[in-house]
Structure formats: C-alpha cells, structure tokens
PDB file of C-alpha atoms in Angstrom:
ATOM      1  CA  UNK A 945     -42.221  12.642 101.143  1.00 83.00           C
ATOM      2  CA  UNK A 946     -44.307  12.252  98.267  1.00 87.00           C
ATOM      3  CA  UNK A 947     -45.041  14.464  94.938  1.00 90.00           C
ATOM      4  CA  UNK A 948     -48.294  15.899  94.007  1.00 88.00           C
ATOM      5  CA  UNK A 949     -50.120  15.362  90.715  1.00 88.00           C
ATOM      6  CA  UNK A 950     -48.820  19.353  90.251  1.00 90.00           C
ATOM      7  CA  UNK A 951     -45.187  18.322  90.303  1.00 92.00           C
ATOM      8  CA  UNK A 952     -44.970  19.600  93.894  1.00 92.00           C
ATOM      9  CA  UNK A 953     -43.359  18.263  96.839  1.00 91.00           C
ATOM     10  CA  UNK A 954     -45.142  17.109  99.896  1.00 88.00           C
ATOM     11  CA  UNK A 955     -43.252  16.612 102.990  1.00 86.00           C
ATOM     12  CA  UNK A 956     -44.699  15.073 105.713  1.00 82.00           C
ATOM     13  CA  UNK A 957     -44.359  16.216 109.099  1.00 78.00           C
ATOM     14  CA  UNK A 958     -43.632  12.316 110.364  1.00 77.00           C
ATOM     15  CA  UNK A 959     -40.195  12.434 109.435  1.00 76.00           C
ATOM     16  CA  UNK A 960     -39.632  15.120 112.282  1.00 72.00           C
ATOM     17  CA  UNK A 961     -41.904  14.133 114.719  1.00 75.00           C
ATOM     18  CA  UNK A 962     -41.394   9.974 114.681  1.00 74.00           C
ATOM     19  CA  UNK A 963     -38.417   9.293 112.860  1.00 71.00           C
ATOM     20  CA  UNK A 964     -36.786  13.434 113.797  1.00 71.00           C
ATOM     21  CA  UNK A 965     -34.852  12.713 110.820  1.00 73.00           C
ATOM     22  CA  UNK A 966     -35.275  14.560 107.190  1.00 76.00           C
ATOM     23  CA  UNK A 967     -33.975  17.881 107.799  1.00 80.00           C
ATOM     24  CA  UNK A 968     -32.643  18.388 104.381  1.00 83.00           C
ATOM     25  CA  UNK A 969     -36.108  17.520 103.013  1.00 84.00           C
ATOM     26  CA  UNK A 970     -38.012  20.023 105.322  1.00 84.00           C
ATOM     27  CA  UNK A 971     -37.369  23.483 102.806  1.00 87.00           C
ATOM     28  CA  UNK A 972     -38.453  21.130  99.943  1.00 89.00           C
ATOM     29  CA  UNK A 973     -42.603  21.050 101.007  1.00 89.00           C
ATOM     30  CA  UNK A 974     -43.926  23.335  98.228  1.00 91.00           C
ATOM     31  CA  UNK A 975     -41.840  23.388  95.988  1.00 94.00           C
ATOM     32  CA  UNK A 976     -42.350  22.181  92.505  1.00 94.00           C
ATOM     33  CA  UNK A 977     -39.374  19.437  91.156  1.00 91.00           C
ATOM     34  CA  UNK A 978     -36.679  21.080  89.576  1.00 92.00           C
ATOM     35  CA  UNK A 979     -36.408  19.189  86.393  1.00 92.00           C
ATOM     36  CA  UNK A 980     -39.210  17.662  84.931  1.00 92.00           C
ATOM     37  CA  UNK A 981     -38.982  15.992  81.571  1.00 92.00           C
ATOM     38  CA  UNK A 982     -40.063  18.538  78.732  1.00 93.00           C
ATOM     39  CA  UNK A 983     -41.414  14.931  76.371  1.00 95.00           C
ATOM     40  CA  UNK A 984     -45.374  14.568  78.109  1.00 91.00           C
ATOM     41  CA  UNK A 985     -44.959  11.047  77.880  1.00 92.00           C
ATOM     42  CA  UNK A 986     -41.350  10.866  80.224  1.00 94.00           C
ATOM     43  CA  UNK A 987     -43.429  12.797  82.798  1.00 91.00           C
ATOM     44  CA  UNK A 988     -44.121  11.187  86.156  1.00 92.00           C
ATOM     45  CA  UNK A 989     -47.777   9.496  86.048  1.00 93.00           C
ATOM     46  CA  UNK A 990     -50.499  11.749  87.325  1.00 90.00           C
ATOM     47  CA  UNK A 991     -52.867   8.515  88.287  1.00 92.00           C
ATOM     48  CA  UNK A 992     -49.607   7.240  90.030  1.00 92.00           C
ATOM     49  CA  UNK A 993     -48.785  10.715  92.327  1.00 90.00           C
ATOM     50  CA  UNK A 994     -52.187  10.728  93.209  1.00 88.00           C
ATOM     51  CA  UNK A 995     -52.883   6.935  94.129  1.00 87.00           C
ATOM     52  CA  UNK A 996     -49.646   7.434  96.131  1.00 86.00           C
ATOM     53  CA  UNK A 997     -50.643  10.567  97.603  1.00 84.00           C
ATOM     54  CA  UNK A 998     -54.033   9.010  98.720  1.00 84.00           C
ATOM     55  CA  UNK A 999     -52.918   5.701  99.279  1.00 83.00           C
ATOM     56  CA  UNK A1000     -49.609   6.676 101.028  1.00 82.00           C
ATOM     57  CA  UNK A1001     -48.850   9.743 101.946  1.00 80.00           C
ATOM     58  CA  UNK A1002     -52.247  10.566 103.357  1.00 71.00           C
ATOM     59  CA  UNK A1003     -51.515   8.187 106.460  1.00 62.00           C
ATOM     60  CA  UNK A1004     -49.427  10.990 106.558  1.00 57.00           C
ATOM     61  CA  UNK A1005     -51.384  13.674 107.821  1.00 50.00           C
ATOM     62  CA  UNK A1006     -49.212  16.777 108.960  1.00 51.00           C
ATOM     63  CA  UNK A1007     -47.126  18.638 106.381  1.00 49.00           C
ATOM     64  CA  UNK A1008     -43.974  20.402 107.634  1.00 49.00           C
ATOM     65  CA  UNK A1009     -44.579  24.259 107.602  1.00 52.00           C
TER      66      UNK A1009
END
C-alpha cells in the first residue's frame, strides 16, 4: 500500500494474490486519506510519495479493483 502525491491510496494487488492477506485495505484503493494536516508544511512530502511510489510501489504492478 502506498499513497500518491494526490493524498490517495494505492493498494496493490500483491497483498491478495502473494501474501492473500489485506482485506481490510482492499476498499481503501482510491480513496484520498481522511485527515490530512490543514498546516502545508505538516503535510506528507510530495518528493517522498512519489520516490516511494516509483521506487516501491511500482514493483508493484496490479492495483486491487
């Protein structure tokens, strides 16, 4: 599972298939985070959700649907 540089949650199909774990994760792909600090500067890095998301998360090929 990662987070996209939109505040959105990525969810990646590897759970079920290899690890068939993660249910409670699975409604989650999509959706934007629920609180996210209102201060800019408190806010998750943008350079860091996307060097994860490339770095990461993109061995991680399928998304749930």
């Amino acid at each position: 599972m990662t987070v996209t540089p939109d505040l959105q949650r990525a969810v990646s199909g590897k759970l079920r298939e290899e690890f068939e774990n993660g249910r409670a994760y699975y409604a989650m792909n999509g959706q934007r985070l629920i609180v996210v600090p209102n201060a800019f500067d408190e806010q998750p890095s943008q350079a860091a959700l996307l060097w994860h998301a490339e770095n990461v998360f993109k061995k991680s090929v399928t998304l749930v649907s």
